[in-house]
Every structure is written in structure tokens, then in C-alpha cells.
Amino acid sequence: MTYCVGLMLDHGLVFMSDTRTNAGLDNISSFKKMKTWNLPGDRVFTLLSAGNLATTQSVVSLLDERTKSPEDRNPALLDSPSMFQAVRMVAETLREVIEDQTEDGPTADSTFNSTLIFGGQIAGGPPKLFLIYPEGNFIEASPDTPFFQIGEIKYGRPILVRAFQSDMSFEDAVRLLLVSFDSTMKANLTVGPPLDFMCYDSDTGQIAVEGRFEADDPALQTVSRNWGEALQSALESLPKVDIRS
Amino acid sequence: MTYCVGLMLDHGLVFMSDTRTNAGLDNISSFKKMKTWNLPGDRVFTLLSAGNLATTQSVVSLLDERTKSPEDRNPALLDSPSMFQAVRMVAETLREVIEDQTEDGPTADSTFNSTLIFGGQIAGGPPKLFLIYPEGNFIEASPDTPFFQIGEIKYGRPILVRAFQSDMSFEDAVRLLLVSFDSTMKANLTVGPPLDFMCYDSDTGQIAVEGRFEADDPALQTVSRNWGEALQSALESLPKVDIRS
């Protein structure tokens, strides 16, 4: 399993992903599930992936190859004229890779499936955030649905639904995500640290800050340790429920 | 879907269940998923059910018949000498009902499946809480795992894991459950009010308090309305995360 989140803030984008992959509970390893492409000042793309690791690594390698070798730059992610064309290219690559693996083409329950979050900005256009399905279609974030989750989404969703605010600072957004990831990691062994994150400030064309929280990172440990207590205080702050009336 | 929880407190048991059942999102109805049997002073049993409604209704009816008609009281739930024998009877009844419906016998992915929470006390023994699987086997709650959830368990789990305390009052436990149910109902349309609850005080042999929160119940609405704010305050109470170091 995997857990990845992409947030669309008023002033930019924030991404976080775990790194645990597993083939059975007795066979776990660590892989980065976040890939960023940046032409400073011109464009930034970030891709988060959940699902079959062979599939997502192929997708990234194919996009990377297209990015790197000029003679093979058609279609090239770093040449795409708009975020819409960029996401179409990523989605098409995903569909092709899954199709290569399966006789019947990509279906929602295939073993080789993968779901992606793709976001970024190309100079001249607004920042955008997409959720890409294994079938190669995709949806775009909007003020009504300002974030996407992929992988093990349920445990970490309530806190996002209740506490996400589109005007939060990067620091507050990352802290919110740490809580959401901590809730997930406490409940599902197949989601685990280190956690990668990346923040993008709109209209800058470059990464504002990126980094990694290791399992023993003081920030991650502090959030995890204090969140139980904070939740209990929150619960106690609610009005009493009269159950005997 | 369904969401039901049984909590084992130091001083008793607390149960809560939703009432929404659905055959597709366009076909929903309301059924009570909590059934209580009580021989005052002698024994109290509560059964919560998730899964195929025909299966769980059959199980309850069979147990009820056995309870009610003296000539057919072998095996009879209200005659069982211990909680262990009582839960074996419930589990066996569940397995039989599922077996009647399926050629291949009960399997974890059968359409006719159902999972149960069963708890209560028989005078002379301690109160007990069990989780019963469709295969007819079951596990018992212990101080390490003092609560069971069935149905849509993931959204409402983080708050239970972090805020459950075995010495909480019934009022606090019901409030905790309302938050857990509210988080679930906000995310999954197939879990819905009214919510039934029941509290049992150890060694009394009778129901301490039972009731129902309708969708427009002020307590449920207050919890739902205030929880977002309480969560945001909880988040703000956490130490700042320094993402730029």
C-alpha cells in the first residue's frame, strides 16, 4: 500500500508521500514515490504514485527519458505547452504501461494498476493539480475538492476534510499532512516513513522547499506524540452529551 | 455499508450502530442493526451486525426463536451457561445461515457474509466482548484491544485509537463514538443516522441506558458542528514544524 496527498492552496501546492512498498507483509522495502521535474522559472511538475511499483517506475522512466533525450522529445513533458497537455501525456504514458502488462487493457482491478497525483505549473498558466486513474483519464482539483489522496486514503481523510484551509501556510499544511500520515501509519503497516514532501509557491517556477521526514525525525515524532493528547483535549472541549434524557 | 462499534470499559460495555443499509447507492433504507436480549439481573446480550441484511436478520430471528419458544430452546441463548457458550451459539448460527445461502460454504468474500460484534454478561462471570467472523470463528476483546469495529471501520478508527480510555464515563464514551461516527458519515454515504446506542454497567444484569440519535438530534449536530473547530484548535496546539531547516 501507499499513501500520498496533493493539496492545492491559494498560494501554491503541497505534496507528501510515504516510501513503503510491499509484496506481502513479509516483504517490505523503501522507494521514493515522489518525482519532481523543474525547469527553473518556467515549469515545475510533481508526480506522486500509488499502486504497482513496476508500473509507476516505468511511467517515471519513460517520462524521464522523454525529458532527457532531445532527439526523443516528442512528446516531451518539458516541452508541453500547458498543464492540460502535460497531464494528458502522463496519463497516456500510464495507460500504455498498464496496457503492455495486461491482455485485457487497463481495468480498475488489475494487478498492474497505478493511480497518480500530478501537479505543477507552467509559466503563463495557473498552477494545477490532477488525479490520474489507471484507465488514463483524470480529474482536476477545484475549490470544492482542493486536495487529492491516493493509496490508503481512509484513515487520514477525516482530519483533512475538517482541518484543511486553502489559506494555510506551507508550515501549517505540512503539519496537517504529518497528522494525516501519522493517523494512517498507526493503522496500516503498509504505509511507513520516511515521508517526502515538496512545497511550490505559485508563479515562481521553482521548488519553494522540499525534504524528507525520517522515522526518527523530531518533527514527526513530536506530532505523533502530541496528537493523541491534542485529540483528547479536543474531545473534552466538545459539549457534554446527555444520554440519560 | 454499515458502521458499528463495541467498547469494553473498565466498568461496562458501550455499543453504537448506524442504521443505513443499501443495495446500491440509489436504494437505501433504514434498519436497526443492534439487538439486545435481557433477563434482568441474570444476563444481557447485545449483537451488532454488518454485512448482508438478509443474513443478519436471519441470525437474529433464529436466535430470537430459540429464545422465545421453550420447546425449541436447545440450544437457547438465554440458557447458555457462559458468555463463551453464548458466543459459540451466535457464531454457529451465523455460519449456518451463510452456509444455507452458498454452495461453497462461508468464505470471507461471499455476498451473503456478515460480521458481528457480540457482548454482554451472565451473572457470575465477567462481561465480555467478541468479534465474530462469517466463518463462525471469533476473537475476544482484551485490554490490548479494548474495542471492535465492523463495517466501514477506517474513517472512524484514528480517533478511537488515540482518544479511547478504558476508564471513561458512559457520557464520554458515547461522545467519542459520536465523533467517530460523524467522521465516518462525512466520508461514506452508506453509513448514516439514526444512530443506536446502549450502555451496560458491569454486574448489574440490566441495560444502564439505551437510546437513539436521530439525524436532527441536537447532541449529534452539536458534535458534528463543533468537531471541525476542535480539530483545528488541536492542530494549532501542536508544535510548529520547521520545514526550511
GROMACS .gro file of C-alpha atoms in nm, chain A:
model
  245
    1MET     CA    1   0.000   0.000   0.000
    2THR     CA    2   0.096   0.364  -0.015
    3TYR     CA    3  -0.035   0.697   0.100
    4CYS     CA    4   0.016   1.018  -0.099
    5VAL     CA    5  -0.159   1.355  -0.080
    6GLY     CA    6  -0.155   1.663  -0.301
    7LEU     CA    7  -0.300   1.988  -0.163
    8MET     CA    8  -0.399   2.293  -0.365
    9LEU     CA    9  -0.355   2.607  -0.155
   10ASP     CA   10  -0.445   2.961  -0.254
   11HIS     CA   11  -0.076   3.038  -0.290
   12GLY     CA   12   0.067   2.713  -0.415
   13LEU     CA   13   0.082   2.336  -0.399
   14VAL     CA   14   0.197   2.094  -0.129
   15PHE     CA   15   0.275   1.725  -0.183
   16MET     CA   16   0.359   1.446   0.059
   17SER     CA   17   0.421   1.075   0.005
   18ASP     CA   18   0.530   0.778   0.212
   19THR     CA   19   0.801   0.541   0.091
   20ARG     CA   20   0.692   0.194   0.193
   21THR     CA   21   0.625  -0.067  -0.070
   22ASN     CA   22   0.538  -0.424  -0.008
   23ALA     CA   23   0.483  -0.753  -0.180
   24GLY     CA   24   0.311  -0.920   0.111
   25LEU     CA   25   0.354  -0.808   0.471
   26ASP     CA   26   0.676  -1.010   0.497
   27ASN     CA   27   0.845  -0.833   0.208
   28ILE     CA   28   0.869  -0.459   0.251
   29SER     CA   29   1.110  -0.207   0.111
   30SER     CA   30   1.151   0.165   0.070
   31PHE     CA   31   1.108   0.358  -0.256
   32LYS     CA   32   1.057   0.726  -0.319
   33LYS     CA   33   0.713   0.777  -0.469
   34MET     CA   34   0.757   1.146  -0.545
   35LYS     CA   35   0.924   1.266  -0.864
   36THR     CA   36   0.978   1.632  -0.947
   37TRP     CA   37   1.079   1.790  -1.277
   38ASN     CA   38   1.181   2.154  -1.276
   39LEU     CA   39   1.289   2.399  -1.545
   40PRO     CA   40   1.360   2.689  -1.308
   41GLY     CA   41   1.144   2.991  -1.379
   42ASP     CA   42   0.950   2.808  -1.648
   43ARG     CA   43   0.782   2.499  -1.507
   44VAL     CA   44   0.757   2.262  -1.212
   45PHE     CA   45   0.588   1.922  -1.219
   46THR     CA   46   0.545   1.679  -0.931
   47LEU     CA   47   0.420   1.325  -0.967
   48LEU     CA   48   0.303   1.103  -0.677
   49SER     CA   49   0.228   0.738  -0.740
   50ALA     CA   50   0.034   0.458  -0.570
   51GLY     CA   51  -0.007   0.105  -0.694
   52ASN     CA   52   0.215  -0.141  -0.873
   53LEU     CA   53   0.574  -0.024  -0.830
   54ALA     CA   54   0.695  -0.171  -1.161
   55THR     CA   55   0.424   0.026  -1.337
   56THR     CA   56   0.496   0.357  -1.167
   57GLN     CA   57   0.873   0.320  -1.211
   58SER     CA   58   0.818   0.254  -1.582
   59VAL     CA   59   0.597   0.559  -1.612
   60VAL     CA   60   0.857   0.779  -1.445
   61SER     CA   61   1.141   0.634  -1.651
   62LEU     CA   62   0.951   0.683  -1.975
   63LEU     CA   63   0.865   1.042  -1.887
   64ASP     CA   64   1.222   1.095  -1.773
   65GLU     CA   65   1.366   0.957  -2.094
   66ARG     CA   66   1.137   1.177  -2.295
   67THR     CA   67   1.252   1.463  -2.079
   68LYS     CA   68   1.620   1.395  -2.113
   69SER     CA   69   1.698   1.293  -2.470
   70PRO     CA   70   1.630   1.582  -2.704
   71GLU     CA   71   1.601   1.360  -3.012
   72ASP     CA   72   1.319   1.169  -2.846
   73ARG     CA   73   1.139   1.472  -2.713
   74ASN     CA   74   0.816   1.418  -2.898
   75PRO     CA   75   0.603   1.423  -2.688
   76ALA     CA   76   0.821   1.574  -2.415
   77LEU     CA   77   0.690   1.670  -2.075
   78LEU     CA   78   0.920   1.969  -2.052
   79ASP     CA   79   0.800   2.096  -2.391
   80SER     CA   80   0.429   2.066  -2.325
   81PRO     CA   81   0.251   2.395  -2.385
   82SER     CA   82   0.006   2.366  -2.096
   83MET     CA   83  -0.064   2.174  -1.777
   84PHE     CA   84  -0.353   2.007  -1.956
   85GLN     CA   85  -0.122   1.874  -2.228
   86ALA     CA   86   0.130   1.768  -1.963
   87VAL     CA   87  -0.124   1.569  -1.764
   88ARG     CA   88  -0.255   1.410  -2.083
   89MET     CA   89   0.098   1.295  -2.160
   90VAL     CA   90   0.145   1.148  -1.812
   91ALA     CA   91  -0.196   0.979  -1.822
   92GLU     CA   92  -0.133   0.836  -2.168
   93THR     CA   93   0.205   0.701  -2.054
   94LEU     CA   94   0.040   0.536  -1.755
   95ARG     CA   95  -0.227   0.376  -1.970
   96GLU     CA   96   0.033   0.247  -2.216
   97VAL     CA   97   0.247   0.091  -1.945
   98ILE     CA   98  -0.051  -0.086  -1.788
   99GLU     CA   99  -0.172  -0.198  -2.130
  100ASP     CA  100   0.168  -0.351  -2.201
  101GLN     CA  101   0.130  -0.569  -1.892
  102THR     CA  102  -0.227  -0.682  -1.934
  103GLU     CA  103  -0.402  -0.856  -2.217
  104ASP     CA  104  -0.738  -0.702  -2.149
  105GLY     CA  105  -0.616  -0.346  -2.114
  106PRO     CA  106  -0.623  -0.135  -1.802
  107THR     CA  107  -0.910  -0.206  -1.565
  108ALA     CA  108  -0.970  -0.073  -1.216
  109ASP     CA  109  -0.886  -0.406  -1.051
  110SER     CA  110  -0.576  -0.507  -1.246
  111THR     CA  111  -0.269  -0.614  -1.051
  112PHE     CA  112  -0.055  -0.381  -1.259
  113ASN     CA  113  -0.262  -0.076  -1.181
  114SER     CA  114  -0.142   0.251  -1.051
  115THR     CA  115  -0.305   0.580  -0.963
  116LEU     CA  116  -0.119   0.911  -0.984
  117ILE     CA  117  -0.138   1.263  -0.849
  118PHE     CA  118   0.018   1.515  -1.085
  119GLY     CA  119   0.053   1.884  -1.019
  120GLY     CA  120   0.257   2.186  -1.105
  121GLN     CA  121   0.264   2.500  -1.311
  122ILE     CA  122   0.385   2.622  -1.649
  123ALA     CA  123   0.475   2.992  -1.672
  124GLY     CA  124   0.182   3.187  -1.811
  125GLY     CA  125  -0.082   2.949  -1.676
  126PRO     CA  126  -0.221   2.884  -1.329
  127PRO     CA  127  -0.094   2.601  -1.104
  128LYS     CA  128  -0.300   2.285  -1.138
  129LEU     CA  129  -0.345   1.957  -0.955
  130PHE     CA  130  -0.477   1.635  -1.112
  131LEU     CA  131  -0.574   1.283  -1.007
  132ILE     CA  132  -0.497   1.030  -1.283
  133TYR     CA  133  -0.679   0.697  -1.297
  134PRO     CA  134  -0.523   0.376  -1.433
  135GLU     CA  135  -0.761   0.392  -1.731
  136GLY     CA  136  -0.575   0.707  -1.841
  137ASN     CA  137  -0.846   0.958  -1.760
  138PHE     CA  138  -0.808   1.224  -1.493
  139ILE     CA  139  -0.985   1.487  -1.284
  140GLU     CA  140  -0.869   1.830  -1.174
  141ALA     CA  141  -0.877   1.980  -0.825
  142SER     CA  142  -1.107   2.276  -0.768
  143PRO     CA  143  -1.205   2.490  -0.469
  144ASP     CA  144  -1.477   2.231  -0.389
  145THR     CA  145  -1.223   1.949  -0.383
  146PRO     CA  146  -0.890   2.116  -0.314
  147PHE     CA  147  -0.693   1.801  -0.239
  148PHE     CA  148  -0.641   1.451  -0.370
  149GLN     CA  149  -0.534   1.138  -0.185
  150ILE     CA  150  -0.421   0.807  -0.335
  151GLY     CA  151  -0.345   0.468  -0.179
  152GLU     CA  152  -0.468   0.408   0.176
  153ILE     CA  153  -0.682   0.719   0.190
  154LYS     CA  154  -0.939   0.648   0.461
  155TYR     CA  155  -0.759   0.676   0.794
  156GLY     CA  156  -0.605   1.012   0.711
  157ARG     CA  157  -0.910   1.164   0.544
  158PRO     CA  158  -1.121   1.295   0.836
  159ILE     CA  159  -0.850   1.533   0.955
  160LEU     CA  160  -0.801   1.667   0.601
  161VAL     CA  161  -1.174   1.714   0.549
  162ARG     CA  162  -1.213   1.901   0.878
  163ALA     CA  163  -0.889   2.097   0.913
  164PHE     CA  164  -0.775   2.182   0.560
  165GLN     CA  165  -0.794   2.552   0.483
  166SER     CA  166  -0.687   2.685   0.146
  167ASP     CA  167  -0.513   2.985   0.301
  168MET     CA  168  -0.285   2.788   0.533
  169SER     CA  169   0.090   2.845   0.527
  170PHE     CA  170   0.326   2.577   0.397
  171GLU     CA  171   0.431   2.506   0.757
  172ASP     CA  172   0.070   2.453   0.867
  173ALA     CA  173  -0.009   2.243   0.561
  174VAL     CA  174   0.290   2.017   0.621
  175ARG     CA  175   0.193   1.981   0.988
  176LEU     CA  176  -0.162   1.888   0.884
  177LEU     CA  177  -0.021   1.630   0.645
  178LEU     CA  178   0.206   1.487   0.915
  179VAL     CA  179  -0.102   1.431   1.132
  180SER     CA  180  -0.288   1.270   0.842
  181PHE     CA  181   0.009   1.044   0.764
  182ASP     CA  182   0.063   0.961   1.130
  183SER     CA  183  -0.302   0.850   1.166
  184THR     CA  184  -0.258   0.629   0.861
  185MET     CA  185   0.075   0.481   0.971
  186LYS     CA  186  -0.071   0.400   1.313
  187ALA     CA  187  -0.342   0.188   1.146
  188ASN     CA  188  -0.184   0.039   0.833
  189LEU     CA  189   0.159  -0.126   0.843
  190THR     CA  190   0.199  -0.093   0.467
  191VAL     CA  191   0.229   0.286   0.492
  192GLY     CA  192   0.554   0.397   0.651
  193PRO     CA  193   0.827   0.656   0.682
  194PRO     CA  194   1.039   0.824   0.561
  195LEU     CA  195   0.793   1.080   0.428
  196ASP     CA  196   0.886   1.304   0.134
  197PHE     CA  197   0.734   1.647   0.091
  198MET     CA  198   0.752   1.933  -0.156
  199CYS     CA  199   0.602   2.283  -0.148
  200TYR     CA  200   0.556   2.501  -0.453
  201ASP     CA  201   0.488   2.874  -0.439
  202SER     CA  202   0.260   2.987  -0.725
  203ASP     CA  203   0.417   3.181  -1.013
  204THR     CA  204   0.778   3.122  -0.906
  205GLY     CA  205   0.856   2.833  -1.139
  206GLN     CA  206   1.074   2.670  -0.877
  207ILE     CA  207   1.052   2.445  -0.575
  208ALA     CA  208   0.998   2.652  -0.259
  209VAL     CA  209   1.108   2.380  -0.021
  210GLU     CA  210   1.140   2.005  -0.033
  211GLY     CA  211   1.263   1.750   0.215
  212ARG     CA  212   1.217   1.424   0.394
  213PHE     CA  213   1.098   1.327   0.741
  214GLU     CA  214   1.284   1.016   0.855
  215ALA     CA  215   1.117   0.783   1.105
  216ASP     CA  216   1.320   0.937   1.385
  217ASP     CA  217   1.273   1.297   1.271
  218PRO     CA  218   1.194   1.509   1.580
  219ALA     CA  219   0.910   1.690   1.397
  220LEU     CA  220   0.738   1.366   1.301
  221GLN     CA  221   0.787   1.219   1.646
  222THR     CA  222   0.661   1.533   1.818
  223VAL     CA  223   0.348   1.544   1.605
  224SER     CA  224   0.284   1.174   1.668
  225ARG     CA  225   0.343   1.202   2.042
  226ASN     CA  226   0.137   1.516   2.093
  227TRP     CA  227  -0.152   1.437   1.865
  228GLY     CA  228  -0.315   1.184   2.099
  229GLU     CA  229  -0.319   1.439   2.378
  230ALA     CA  230  -0.438   1.716   2.146
  231LEU     CA  231  -0.725   1.494   2.026
  232GLN     CA  232  -0.827   1.413   2.380
  233SER     CA  233  -0.836   1.783   2.468
  234ALA     CA  234  -1.038   1.846   2.152
  235LEU     CA  235  -1.283   1.579   2.257
  236GLU     CA  236  -1.313   1.723   2.605
  237SER     CA  237  -1.378   2.067   2.459
  238LEU     CA  238  -1.697   1.940   2.297
  239PRO     CA  239  -2.024   1.996   2.485
  240LYS     CA  240  -2.126   1.710   2.715
  241VAL     CA  241  -2.372   1.463   2.564
  242ASP     CA  242  -2.674   1.393   2.781
  243ILE     CA  243  -2.751   1.026   2.723
  244ARG     CA  244  -2.999   0.980   3.005
  245SER     CA  245  -3.267   1.226   2.900
   0.00000   0.00000   0.00000
